[in-house]
Amino acid sequence: MRKFLSTIVFLACLTTLSAQQTSRFDGNSWWARVKFLADDSLEGRDTGSDGLQKAEAYAVDRLQEAGLQPAGTKGFYQSVRFTQYRVDESKSSLSLISKGEYHHLSFSDEAFISSRATHVSAGVNAPLVFIGYGLQIPEKNLNELGGLDLSGKIAVYIAGSPADVPNSLAAHYQSIGQRWKALHEAGAIGIIGIPNPASMDIPWSRMSVLRNMPSMDLADPEFNETQGLDLAVTFNPAAAELLFAGSGHTFAEIAALAKDRKPLPHFPLDTSLEAAAAIIVKPVTSSNVIAKLPGTDPTLKDEFVVLSAHIDHIGVGEPINGDKIYNGAMDNAAGTAVVLDMAADLKAHPESLKRSVLFVIFTAEEKGLLGSKYFNAHPSVPQKSIVADLNIDMFLPIVPLKVLRIQGIADSDLGERAASIAQSAGVKPVADPEPLRNLFIRSDQYYFIRHGIPSVIMDVFYAPNSPEQKLFKDWLTNRYHAPSDDVNQPVDLHSAAQYEEIVRRLLLDTANAAARPQWKPDSFFRRYAQ
Ligand SMILES: [Zn+2]
């Protein structure tokens, strides 16, 4: 009798959810948290700043209020050491030399030194070689470095990948670590990256404005992935013909091929680069914030489902329209707010979860996923006990939630589960239709994946050629990593609430499922699972 009754209740719940998505959330608590975290007084939450410390203290208070247990290495905190790098442009220079003639490059208009991968002051004078997309992908028998003499030279590449390389694979091999590994072995000493004009998130003018914001790396030498890289330069595609002068090729020809993800030619350039890079180095300390909700199953409680989001943003920088605080409301006060809402909801509506849930709020995502990289190398719970990561980063509830993009949708049964939950909520799940943007390696889930842990990251999305598509495009162009990603922008609270409900159900289902999520046999990332 009892069992029968509970079945009816269960079916009734399913019907309600599938007919019209009801959410436990109203969007208001979410927005209140976003407003706190993206307030001007937190000064854009740069890694190592007082503003980020205030934001993290707020997060710890909320996690404590929700009755969660500290799960860092010092209470809720896990301290992480960084080195900050900044280019001193007054003591730096870049010149192209072609047939004995010097062309002095303008940092703001033509090319700048990337402090993300240039970590030591250096003087460099070396010939240039164009290497296409610069990819070496054994799985696809692709070796764009083959047959080229790169010894002592600077490799020039355009961002992107050929169409026959699957998205995840292309994204993986374009990470700086993988890219530099192949180039270093081939003898290169530097890189010039040209953004692909067909897939630039932000225009050059804004990349150029952002160039002098400091970058960081983890201080511990075990994390150094760019040993032997003397110089990294980012080149304005609008000025890139300068590199190709006299080579028998034009950048226009290369860009046209790269736009359609066609194979690219590889050849020595007729130019060399003379560079002086002055790098200012400074130590910085920051923390991840980690809390746990213990599971109830005697065995499964030793396993963890991670719900993660980064809390850092890029701080204070060059003013745009008179505003110099880069508030990072959608990137990613929004994701942190979902994590905190989820903790509060589980307190208000306790669920008997079989597995434990680990709430992880990362620092230094904007510096290259560094908080996640550190946590996954030194997790505060046993590595093997982490069964999944649901990561949230800039999920953009700026339109009604009708389409949900799921990165990793086809890589694991976690992706499948996310898709079916979305579907049952009347939302259309889609894979990433924009592979050129490399999103799968561009947020914190990536280091879980690299440690073999099935992961997904979900975003509010749009149908192709819809009016919403233009809204997203405009958002990236105007607000992404700009001071106008603040709390004065329009957001859709109902969309945020619906998104939260999907996250909640995915979290609960994954915590309660009999088996831990598994990679699909044909997923590239399966290789990292032991
Ligand atoms: Zn960001």
Short mmCIF file of C-alpha atoms and ligand atoms in Angstrom, two decimals:
data_model
loop_
_atom_site.label_atom_id
_atom_site.label_comp_id
_atom_site.label_asym_id
_atom_site.label_seq_id
_atom_site.Cartn_x
_atom_site.Cartn_y
_atom_site.Cartn_z
CA MET A 1 0.00 0.00 0.00
CA ARG A 2 2.63 2.39 1.02
CA LYS A 3 4.80 1.57 -1.91
CA PHE A 4 1.87 1.94 -4.27
CA LEU A 5 1.08 5.34 -2.86
CA SER A 6 4.61 6.58 -3.26
CA THR A 7 4.60 5.44 -6.88
CA ILE A 8 1.55 7.58 -7.56
CA VAL A 9 3.18 10.56 -5.88
CA PHE A 10 6.32 9.96 -7.93
CA LEU A 11 4.38 9.81 -11.20
CA ALA A 12 2.48 12.93 -10.25
CA CYS A 13 5.75 14.77 -9.70
CA LEU A 14 7.10 13.64 -13.03
CA THR A 15 3.99 14.87 -14.82
CA THR A 16 4.17 18.29 -13.22
CA LEU A 17 7.81 18.65 -14.12
CA SER A 18 7.45 17.53 -17.70
CA ALA A 19 4.32 19.54 -18.46
CA GLN A 20 5.45 22.87 -17.12
CA GLN A 21 8.81 23.29 -15.50
CA THR A 22 8.33 24.35 -11.90
CA SER A 23 11.39 25.62 -10.14
CA ARG A 24 12.16 25.69 -6.47
CA PHE A 25 13.92 28.98 -7.16
CA ASP A 26 12.47 32.39 -7.94
CA GLY A 27 15.56 34.15 -9.31
CA ASN A 28 15.44 36.76 -6.54
CA SER A 29 17.80 35.09 -4.07
CA TRP A 30 20.15 34.42 -6.99
CA TRP A 31 20.07 38.05 -8.09
CA ALA A 32 20.62 39.33 -4.53
CA ARG A 33 23.82 37.26 -4.31
CA VAL A 34 24.97 38.44 -7.75
CA LYS A 35 24.40 42.03 -6.63
CA PHE A 36 26.56 41.56 -3.55
CA LEU A 37 29.40 39.84 -5.42
CA ALA A 38 29.39 42.22 -8.39
CA ASP A 39 29.13 45.39 -6.32
CA ASP A 40 31.68 48.12 -7.11
CA SER A 41 32.97 47.84 -3.52
CA LEU A 42 34.41 44.39 -4.39
CA GLU A 43 36.41 46.03 -7.19
CA GLY A 44 36.06 43.25 -9.74
CA ARG A 45 37.34 40.44 -7.44
CA ASP A 46 40.83 40.11 -8.93
CA THR A 47 42.87 37.17 -7.67
CA GLY A 48 44.88 38.28 -4.65
CA SER A 49 42.78 41.45 -4.09
CA ASP A 50 40.89 42.60 -0.97
CA GLY A 51 37.73 42.55 -3.08
CA LEU A 52 38.09 38.84 -3.77
CA GLN A 53 38.77 38.18 -0.08
CA LYS A 54 35.53 39.97 0.81
CA ALA A 55 33.65 37.95 -1.80
CA GLU A 56 35.08 34.70 -0.44
CA ALA A 57 34.26 35.68 3.16
CA TYR A 58 30.66 36.27 2.00
CA ALA A 59 30.60 32.84 0.33
CA VAL A 60 31.98 31.15 3.46
CA ASP A 61 29.29 32.87 5.58
CA ARG A 62 26.56 31.59 3.25
CA LEU A 63 27.98 28.04 3.23
CA GLN A 64 28.21 28.09 7.01
CA GLU A 65 24.63 29.38 7.27
CA ALA A 66 23.57 26.44 5.12
CA GLY A 67 25.06 24.13 7.72
CA LEU A 68 27.76 22.76 5.46
CA GLN A 69 31.02 21.39 6.79
CA PRO A 70 34.37 23.00 6.00
CA ALA A 71 36.30 20.85 3.51
CA GLY A 72 39.32 22.97 2.63
CA THR A 73 42.75 22.54 4.15
CA LYS A 74 42.28 25.43 6.59
CA GLY A 75 38.58 25.48 7.45
CA PHE A 76 36.66 26.35 4.30
CA TYR A 77 39.80 27.70 2.59
CA GLN A 78 42.50 26.05 0.52
CA SER A 79 45.37 28.49 0.13
CA VAL A 80 47.07 28.71 -3.29
CA ARG A 81 50.35 30.49 -4.16
CA PHE A 82 50.77 32.33 -7.48
CA THR A 83 53.34 34.36 -9.34
CA GLN A 84 52.03 37.46 -11.08
CA TYR A 85 53.56 38.61 -14.39
CA ARG A 86 53.24 42.03 -15.96
CA VAL A 87 54.90 43.42 -19.10
CA ASP A 88 56.72 46.72 -18.58
CA GLU A 89 55.99 48.14 -22.02
CA SER A 90 58.17 51.20 -21.42
CA LYS A 91 61.17 48.86 -21.44
CA SER A 92 59.89 46.42 -24.07
CA SER A 93 59.73 46.44 -27.87
CA LEU A 94 58.75 44.31 -30.86
CA SER A 95 60.09 44.81 -34.40
CA LEU A 96 59.65 42.85 -37.59
CA ILE A 97 62.69 42.69 -39.85
CA SER A 98 62.17 41.98 -43.53
CA LYS A 99 65.03 42.26 -46.06
CA GLY A 100 67.04 44.31 -43.57
CA GLU A 101 64.21 46.78 -42.97
CA TYR A 102 62.80 47.32 -39.49
CA HIS A 103 59.12 47.77 -38.80
CA HIS A 104 58.58 48.79 -35.19
CA LEU A 105 55.30 47.21 -34.00
CA SER A 106 52.73 49.21 -32.05
CA PHE A 107 51.64 47.35 -28.89
CA SER A 108 48.16 48.83 -29.01
CA ASP A 109 47.51 48.42 -32.73
CA GLU A 110 49.66 45.60 -34.12
CA ALA A 111 51.02 43.10 -31.61
CA PHE A 112 51.67 42.79 -27.89
CA ILE A 113 53.74 40.60 -25.60
CA SER A 114 51.56 38.10 -23.75
CA SER A 115 52.52 37.95 -20.08
CA ARG A 116 50.43 34.79 -19.78
CA ALA A 117 53.24 32.77 -21.33
CA THR A 118 56.23 35.17 -21.22
CA HIS A 119 57.52 34.75 -17.67
CA VAL A 120 61.11 35.95 -17.79
CA SER A 121 62.61 39.14 -19.23
CA ALA A 122 64.27 38.23 -22.50
CA GLY A 123 65.87 39.58 -25.65
CA VAL A 124 65.02 37.52 -28.73
CA ASN A 125 65.95 37.77 -32.39
CA ALA A 126 64.68 34.86 -34.46
CA PRO A 127 63.25 33.92 -37.86
CA LEU A 128 59.54 33.18 -38.18
CA VAL A 129 57.86 30.04 -39.51
CA PHE A 130 54.14 29.77 -40.27
CA ILE A 131 52.75 26.50 -38.90
CA GLY A 132 49.06 26.79 -39.84
CA TYR A 133 46.95 25.98 -36.79
CA GLY A 134 50.17 24.64 -35.24
CA LEU A 135 48.61 21.37 -34.14
CA GLN A 136 50.12 17.96 -33.59
CA ILE A 137 47.26 15.50 -33.07
CA PRO A 138 48.39 11.86 -33.25
CA GLU A 139 44.78 10.57 -33.09
CA LYS A 140 44.03 12.31 -36.39
CA ASN A 141 47.45 11.73 -37.97
CA LEU A 142 47.80 15.49 -38.06
CA ASN A 143 51.28 16.91 -37.69
CA GLU A 144 51.47 20.50 -38.82
CA LEU A 145 55.04 20.77 -37.53
CA GLY A 146 56.35 17.91 -39.69
CA GLY A 147 59.01 18.78 -42.27
CA LEU A 148 59.57 22.29 -40.87
CA ASP A 149 62.83 23.49 -39.31
CA LEU A 150 61.71 25.15 -36.09
CA SER A 151 65.00 25.00 -34.23
CA GLY A 152 65.70 28.38 -32.59
CA LYS A 153 62.72 29.90 -34.40
CA ILE A 154 59.44 31.55 -33.54
CA ALA A 155 56.33 29.65 -34.61
CA VAL A 156 53.43 31.70 -36.02
CA TYR A 157 49.95 30.14 -35.94
CA ILE A 158 46.32 31.11 -36.36
CA ALA A 159 43.85 29.96 -33.70
CA GLY A 160 41.50 27.22 -34.87
CA SER A 161 41.56 23.68 -36.17
CA PRO A 162 40.68 21.68 -39.30
CA ALA A 163 37.02 20.59 -39.57
CA ASP A 164 37.73 16.86 -39.32
CA VAL A 165 39.12 17.20 -35.79
CA PRO A 166 36.37 16.73 -33.17
CA ASN A 167 35.71 19.74 -30.92
CA SER A 168 37.00 18.31 -27.67
CA LEU A 169 40.18 17.02 -29.30
CA ALA A 170 40.80 20.36 -31.03
CA ALA A 171 40.21 22.23 -27.79
CA HIS A 172 42.56 19.95 -25.86
CA TYR A 173 45.46 20.28 -28.29
CA GLN A 174 45.10 24.06 -28.43
CA SER A 175 45.73 24.42 -24.68
CA ILE A 176 49.02 26.21 -24.09
CA GLY A 177 50.55 23.18 -22.35
CA GLN A 178 49.82 20.74 -25.20
CA ARG A 179 50.68 23.29 -27.86
CA TRP A 180 54.00 24.24 -26.32
CA LYS A 181 54.98 20.62 -25.60
CA ALA A 182 55.02 19.83 -29.33
CA LEU A 183 56.69 23.11 -30.31
CA HIS A 184 59.34 22.85 -27.60
CA GLU A 185 60.25 19.34 -28.75
CA ALA A 186 60.57 20.71 -32.29
CA GLY A 187 63.06 23.31 -31.03
CA ALA A 188 60.96 26.49 -31.20
CA ILE A 189 61.79 29.31 -28.75
CA GLY A 190 58.69 31.44 -29.09
CA ILE A 191 55.18 31.76 -30.46
CA ILE A 192 53.11 34.36 -32.25
CA GLY A 193 49.38 33.60 -32.03
CA ILE A 194 46.98 35.29 -34.43
CA PRO A 195 43.35 35.23 -33.25
CA ASN A 196 41.06 33.72 -35.88
CA PRO A 197 39.04 36.67 -37.25
CA ALA A 198 36.12 34.27 -37.78
CA SER A 199 35.81 33.51 -34.06
CA MET A 200 37.04 36.40 -31.94
CA ASP A 201 35.06 36.75 -28.71
CA ILE A 202 36.06 40.36 -28.33
CA PRO A 203 37.43 42.79 -30.91
CA TRP A 204 41.14 43.65 -31.05
CA SER A 205 40.49 47.10 -29.62
CA ARG A 206 39.37 45.52 -26.35
CA MET A 207 42.01 42.78 -26.35
CA SER A 208 44.52 45.56 -26.66
CA VAL A 209 42.99 47.49 -23.75
CA LEU A 210 43.14 44.36 -21.57
CA ARG A 211 46.73 43.48 -22.46
CA ASN A 212 48.35 45.22 -19.52
CA MET A 213 46.30 43.52 -16.86
CA PRO A 214 48.68 41.23 -14.99
CA SER A 215 48.59 37.49 -15.61
CA MET A 216 49.48 34.72 -13.20
CA ASP A 217 50.67 31.17 -12.93
CA LEU A 218 50.82 28.74 -10.04
CA ALA A 219 54.01 29.40 -8.11
CA ASP A 220 54.95 25.77 -7.60
CA PRO A 221 57.36 24.66 -10.39
CA GLU A 222 55.47 21.34 -10.76
CA PHE A 223 52.88 23.35 -12.73
CA ASN A 224 55.24 24.97 -15.26
CA GLU A 225 54.02 23.95 -18.72
CA THR A 226 55.98 26.47 -20.77
CA GLN A 227 59.59 25.66 -19.98
CA GLY A 228 61.85 27.02 -22.74
CA LEU A 229 59.24 29.45 -24.07
CA ASP A 230 61.17 32.74 -24.31
CA LEU A 231 58.49 34.90 -25.90
CA ALA A 232 54.76 34.75 -26.60
CA VAL A 233 53.17 37.42 -28.77
CA THR A 234 49.55 38.06 -29.75
CA PHE A 235 49.21 39.59 -33.22
CA ASN A 236 46.30 41.69 -34.48
CA PRO A 237 44.77 39.82 -37.45
CA ALA A 238 44.09 43.20 -39.09
CA ALA A 239 47.87 43.80 -39.17
CA ALA A 240 48.92 40.22 -39.88
CA GLU A 241 49.79 40.85 -43.56
CA LEU A 242 53.02 42.34 -42.14
CA LEU A 243 54.11 38.84 -41.09
CA PHE A 244 53.45 37.32 -44.51
CA ALA A 245 55.17 39.97 -46.68
CA GLY A 246 57.48 38.33 -49.20
CA SER A 247 56.39 34.77 -48.26
CA GLY A 248 54.36 34.18 -51.43
CA HIS A 249 51.23 33.87 -49.27
CA THR A 250 48.84 36.42 -47.81
CA PHE A 251 47.10 36.45 -44.47
CA ALA A 252 43.81 37.05 -46.30
CA GLU A 253 44.25 33.68 -48.01
CA ILE A 254 45.07 31.96 -44.69
CA ALA A 255 42.14 33.59 -42.87
CA ALA A 256 39.72 32.56 -45.61
CA LEU A 257 40.80 28.92 -45.27
CA ALA A 258 40.76 29.04 -41.47
CA LYS A 259 37.25 30.50 -41.47
CA ASP A 260 36.00 27.31 -43.13
CA ARG A 261 38.29 25.13 -40.97
CA LYS A 262 40.16 23.93 -44.07
CA PRO A 263 43.71 22.53 -43.92
CA LEU A 264 46.39 25.25 -43.98
CA PRO A 265 49.77 25.47 -45.71
CA HIS A 266 53.01 25.62 -43.65
CA PHE A 267 56.07 27.55 -44.72
CA PRO A 268 58.99 29.67 -43.51
CA LEU A 269 58.21 33.40 -43.44
CA ASP A 270 60.44 36.03 -44.97
CA THR A 271 60.45 38.02 -41.73
CA SER A 272 62.16 37.73 -38.38
CA LEU A 273 61.24 39.21 -35.02
CA GLU A 274 63.45 41.24 -32.73
CA ALA A 275 62.01 41.56 -29.28
CA ALA A 276 62.87 42.91 -25.86
CA ALA A 277 60.47 41.78 -23.15
CA ALA A 278 60.71 43.31 -19.66
CA ILE A 279 58.62 41.29 -17.22
CA ILE A 280 57.78 42.42 -13.68
CA VAL A 281 57.22 39.50 -11.29
CA LYS A 282 55.37 39.53 -7.95
CA PRO A 283 54.17 36.77 -5.54
CA VAL A 284 50.41 36.59 -4.83
CA THR A 285 48.37 34.41 -2.47
CA SER A 286 44.69 33.53 -2.80
CA SER A 287 42.34 30.66 -1.86
CA ASN A 288 39.74 28.23 -3.10
CA VAL A 289 36.65 27.84 -0.88
CA ILE A 290 35.45 24.28 -0.25
CA ALA A 291 32.48 22.92 1.74
CA LYS A 292 30.76 19.57 1.98
CA LEU A 293 27.32 18.15 2.56
CA PRO A 294 27.84 14.59 3.79
CA GLY A 295 25.90 11.83 2.06
CA THR A 296 23.74 9.33 3.95
CA ASP A 297 24.56 6.02 2.27
CA PRO A 298 27.11 4.10 4.38
CA THR A 299 29.29 3.36 1.33
CA LEU A 300 28.42 6.02 -1.22
CA LYS A 301 28.92 8.87 1.26
CA ASP A 302 32.64 8.44 0.68
CA GLU A 303 32.10 9.59 -2.91
CA PHE A 304 31.67 13.24 -3.92
CA VAL A 305 29.72 15.04 -6.60
CA VAL A 306 31.36 18.43 -7.11
CA LEU A 307 29.32 21.56 -7.79
CA SER A 308 31.80 24.25 -8.82
CA ALA A 309 32.05 27.85 -10.00
CA HIS A 310 34.80 30.44 -10.03
CA ILE A 311 34.36 33.56 -7.92
CA ASP A 312 37.32 35.63 -9.20
CA HIS A 313 37.11 38.14 -12.02
CA ILE A 314 39.65 40.49 -13.59
CA GLY A 315 39.58 43.46 -11.19
CA VAL A 316 40.16 47.09 -12.04
CA GLY A 317 41.58 48.08 -15.42
CA GLU A 318 41.56 50.55 -18.26
CA PRO A 319 38.32 52.56 -18.09
CA ILE A 320 35.72 51.98 -20.80
CA ASN A 321 33.05 54.72 -20.99
CA GLY A 322 34.47 56.13 -17.76
CA ASP A 323 34.05 52.88 -15.78
CA LYS A 324 37.19 51.06 -14.63
CA ILE A 325 35.65 48.37 -12.41
CA TYR A 326 35.26 45.08 -14.23
CA ASN A 327 32.43 43.74 -12.04
CA GLY A 328 32.06 40.28 -13.58
CA ALA A 329 28.36 39.96 -12.76
CA MET A 330 27.65 37.18 -15.26
CA ASP A 331 31.32 36.09 -15.25
CA ASN A 332 30.99 34.61 -12.70
CA ALA A 333 29.20 36.13 -9.73
CA ALA A 334 26.23 34.46 -11.45
CA GLY A 335 27.69 30.94 -11.18
CA THR A 336 28.90 31.44 -7.61
CA ALA A 337 25.40 32.64 -6.71
CA VAL A 338 23.93 29.39 -8.08
CA VAL A 339 26.32 27.36 -5.91
CA LEU A 340 25.35 29.39 -2.81
CA ASP A 341 21.64 29.14 -3.67
CA MET A 342 21.97 25.38 -4.00
CA ALA A 343 23.56 25.15 -0.56
CA ALA A 344 20.75 27.28 0.94
CA ASP A 345 18.08 25.23 -0.83
CA LEU A 346 19.47 21.95 0.47
CA LYS A 347 19.33 23.42 3.97
CA ALA A 348 15.73 24.60 3.51
CA HIS A 349 14.63 21.34 1.86
CA PRO A 350 16.95 18.66 3.19
CA GLU A 351 17.35 15.73 0.84
CA SER A 352 18.67 12.39 1.87
CA LEU A 353 21.55 12.28 -0.61
CA LYS A 354 23.44 9.03 -0.95
CA ARG A 355 26.71 10.57 -2.09
CA SER A 356 28.32 13.60 -0.51
CA VAL A 357 28.27 16.93 -2.34
CA LEU A 358 31.40 19.07 -2.48
CA PHE A 359 30.80 22.78 -3.09
CA VAL A 360 33.96 24.21 -4.63
CA ILE A 361 34.37 27.92 -5.32
CA PHE A 362 37.52 28.57 -7.31
CA THR A 363 39.96 31.43 -7.37
CA ALA A 364 42.07 32.43 -10.40
CA GLU A 365 39.92 30.95 -13.16
CA GLU A 366 40.49 34.11 -15.17
CA LYS A 367 44.25 33.58 -14.87
CA GLY A 368 44.03 30.23 -16.67
CA LEU A 369 41.84 27.92 -14.54
CA LEU A 370 44.55 28.01 -11.89
CA GLY A 371 42.41 27.45 -8.78
CA SER A 372 40.96 24.34 -10.40
CA LYS A 373 44.35 23.20 -11.65
CA TYR A 374 45.71 23.43 -8.11
CA PHE A 375 42.67 21.81 -6.47
CA ASN A 376 42.74 18.87 -8.88
CA ALA A 377 46.46 18.32 -8.34
CA HIS A 378 46.02 18.61 -4.55
CA PRO A 379 42.36 17.80 -3.84
CA SER A 380 41.16 18.19 -0.25
CA VAL A 381 39.26 14.89 -0.57
CA PRO A 382 40.75 11.73 -2.16
CA GLN A 383 41.04 12.15 -5.94
CA LYS A 384 39.34 8.84 -6.67
CA SER A 385 36.35 9.73 -4.50
CA ILE A 386 35.29 12.55 -6.88
CA VAL A 387 32.75 11.06 -9.27
CA ALA A 388 31.63 14.12 -11.28
CA ASP A 389 31.97 17.86 -11.65
CA LEU A 390 29.02 20.10 -12.52
CA ASN A 391 30.69 23.40 -13.29
CA ILE A 392 28.92 26.72 -13.79
CA ASP A 393 30.59 29.64 -15.52
CA MET A 394 28.84 32.59 -17.16
CA PHE A 395 25.62 30.69 -17.87
CA LEU A 396 24.05 33.89 -19.25
CA PRO A 397 20.36 33.97 -18.27
CA ILE A 398 19.81 36.96 -20.54
CA VAL A 399 16.99 35.31 -22.53
CA PRO A 400 14.21 32.85 -21.61
CA LEU A 401 15.60 29.33 -21.10
CA LYS A 402 14.44 27.35 -24.13
CA VAL A 403 17.78 25.94 -25.26
CA LEU A 404 20.50 24.60 -22.94
CA ARG A 405 24.02 24.15 -24.27
CA ILE A 406 25.77 21.23 -22.58
CA GLN A 407 29.53 20.99 -23.03
CA GLY A 408 30.49 17.34 -22.65
CA ILE A 409 26.99 16.17 -23.65
CA ALA A 410 28.32 13.25 -25.70
CA ASP A 411 31.37 12.46 -23.59
CA SER A 412 29.77 10.71 -20.62
CA ASP A 413 26.49 9.42 -19.23
CA LEU A 414 26.57 12.52 -17.01
CA GLY A 415 26.14 14.52 -20.24
CA GLU A 416 23.26 12.24 -21.22
CA ARG A 417 21.65 12.67 -17.81
CA ALA A 418 21.92 16.46 -18.08
CA ALA A 419 20.29 16.30 -21.53
CA SER A 420 17.36 14.18 -20.38
CA ILE A 421 16.73 16.40 -17.34
CA ALA A 422 16.71 19.45 -19.60
CA GLN A 423 14.32 17.71 -21.97
CA SER A 424 11.94 16.73 -19.18
CA ALA A 425 11.89 20.39 -18.17
CA GLY A 426 10.79 21.39 -21.67
CA VAL A 427 14.24 22.75 -22.56
CA LYS A 428 16.14 21.67 -25.68
CA PRO A 429 19.64 20.32 -24.92
CA VAL A 430 22.29 21.04 -27.56
CA ALA A 431 25.99 20.28 -28.02
CA ASP A 432 28.44 23.10 -28.61
CA PRO A 433 27.77 24.55 -32.07
CA GLU A 434 30.76 26.91 -31.80
CA PRO A 435 33.82 24.65 -31.63
CA LEU A 436 36.17 27.45 -32.65
CA ARG A 437 35.64 29.16 -29.29
CA ASN A 438 37.27 26.23 -27.44
CA LEU A 439 34.88 26.52 -24.53
CA PHE A 440 35.44 22.98 -23.30
CA ILE A 441 38.95 23.85 -22.11
CA ARG A 442 38.06 27.37 -21.07
CA SER A 443 36.60 26.82 -17.66
CA ASP A 444 37.33 24.96 -14.45
CA GLN A 445 35.75 21.64 -15.48
CA TYR A 446 38.79 21.08 -17.69
CA TYR A 447 41.13 20.03 -14.87
CA PHE A 448 38.55 17.58 -13.52
CA ILE A 449 38.42 16.10 -17.01
CA ARG A 450 42.22 15.94 -17.13
CA HIS A 451 42.04 13.92 -13.92
CA GLY A 452 39.57 11.48 -15.43
CA ILE A 453 36.42 12.87 -13.81
CA PRO A 454 33.29 13.14 -16.02
CA SER A 455 32.14 16.77 -16.15
CA VAL A 456 29.61 19.05 -17.75
CA ILE A 457 29.14 22.78 -18.02
CA MET A 458 25.71 24.07 -19.01
CA ASP A 459 24.60 27.47 -20.32
CA VAL A 460 21.42 29.22 -21.34
CA PHE A 461 21.58 29.24 -25.14
CA TYR A 462 19.67 30.07 -28.32
CA ALA A 463 18.32 28.54 -31.52
CA PRO A 464 20.36 29.17 -34.67
CA ASN A 465 19.51 32.43 -36.47
CA SER A 466 17.11 33.49 -33.72
CA PRO A 467 16.91 37.06 -32.37
CA GLU A 468 18.48 35.63 -29.19
CA GLN A 469 21.59 34.70 -31.15
CA LYS A 470 22.21 38.36 -31.87
CA LEU A 471 21.70 39.23 -28.20
CA PHE A 472 24.43 36.75 -27.24
CA LYS A 473 26.77 38.00 -29.93
CA ASP A 474 26.24 41.59 -28.75
CA TRP A 475 26.74 40.53 -25.15
CA LEU A 476 30.14 39.01 -25.95
CA THR A 477 31.21 41.97 -28.05
CA ASN A 478 30.17 44.64 -25.57
CA ARG A 479 30.04 43.17 -22.07
CA TYR A 480 32.27 40.08 -21.92
CA HIS A 481 35.31 41.04 -19.80
CA ALA A 482 34.20 44.67 -19.88
CA PRO A 483 33.10 46.98 -17.03
CA SER A 484 29.52 46.77 -18.37
CA ASP A 485 29.21 43.14 -17.21
CA ASP A 486 27.68 44.64 -14.07
CA VAL A 487 24.35 44.62 -12.23
CA ASN A 488 22.88 47.36 -14.44
CA GLN A 489 22.45 44.96 -17.34
CA PRO A 490 19.12 43.27 -18.13
CA VAL A 491 18.81 39.67 -16.89
CA ASP A 492 15.94 37.18 -17.00
CA LEU A 493 15.25 36.06 -13.42
CA HIS A 494 12.83 33.35 -14.53
CA SER A 495 15.46 31.93 -16.86
CA ALA A 496 17.99 31.89 -14.00
CA ALA A 497 15.47 30.15 -11.74
CA GLN A 498 14.76 27.47 -14.36
CA TYR A 499 18.47 26.94 -14.90
CA GLU A 500 18.96 26.48 -11.15
CA GLU A 501 16.23 23.86 -11.06
CA ILE A 502 17.99 21.86 -13.79
CA VAL A 503 21.27 22.10 -11.88
CA ARG A 504 19.51 20.98 -8.69
CA ARG A 505 17.98 17.94 -10.35
CA LEU A 506 21.23 16.98 -12.03
CA LEU A 507 23.06 17.32 -8.73
CA LEU A 508 20.50 15.21 -6.85
CA ASP A 509 20.23 12.54 -9.54
CA THR A 510 24.01 12.20 -9.75
CA ALA A 511 24.35 12.04 -5.97
CA ASN A 512 21.68 9.33 -5.75
CA ALA A 513 22.36 7.23 -8.86
CA ALA A 514 23.43 3.65 -8.23
CA ALA A 515 26.54 3.93 -10.42
CA ARG A 516 29.05 6.76 -10.71
CA PRO A 517 29.14 8.53 -14.10
CA GLN A 518 31.20 6.88 -16.83
CA TRP A 519 32.96 8.23 -19.89
CA LYS A 520 31.62 7.05 -23.24
CA PRO A 521 33.90 4.50 -24.90
CA ASP A 522 34.51 6.87 -27.82
CA SER A 523 35.17 10.01 -25.76
CA PHE A 524 38.64 11.41 -26.22
CA PHE A 525 38.75 12.30 -22.53
CA ARG A 526 38.23 8.73 -21.39
CA ARG A 527 42.01 8.32 -21.63
CA TYR A 528 42.48 10.31 -18.41
CA ALA A 529 40.30 7.97 -16.35
CA GLN A 530 42.24 5.23 -14.57
ZN ZN B 1 35.94 35.27 -17.70
#
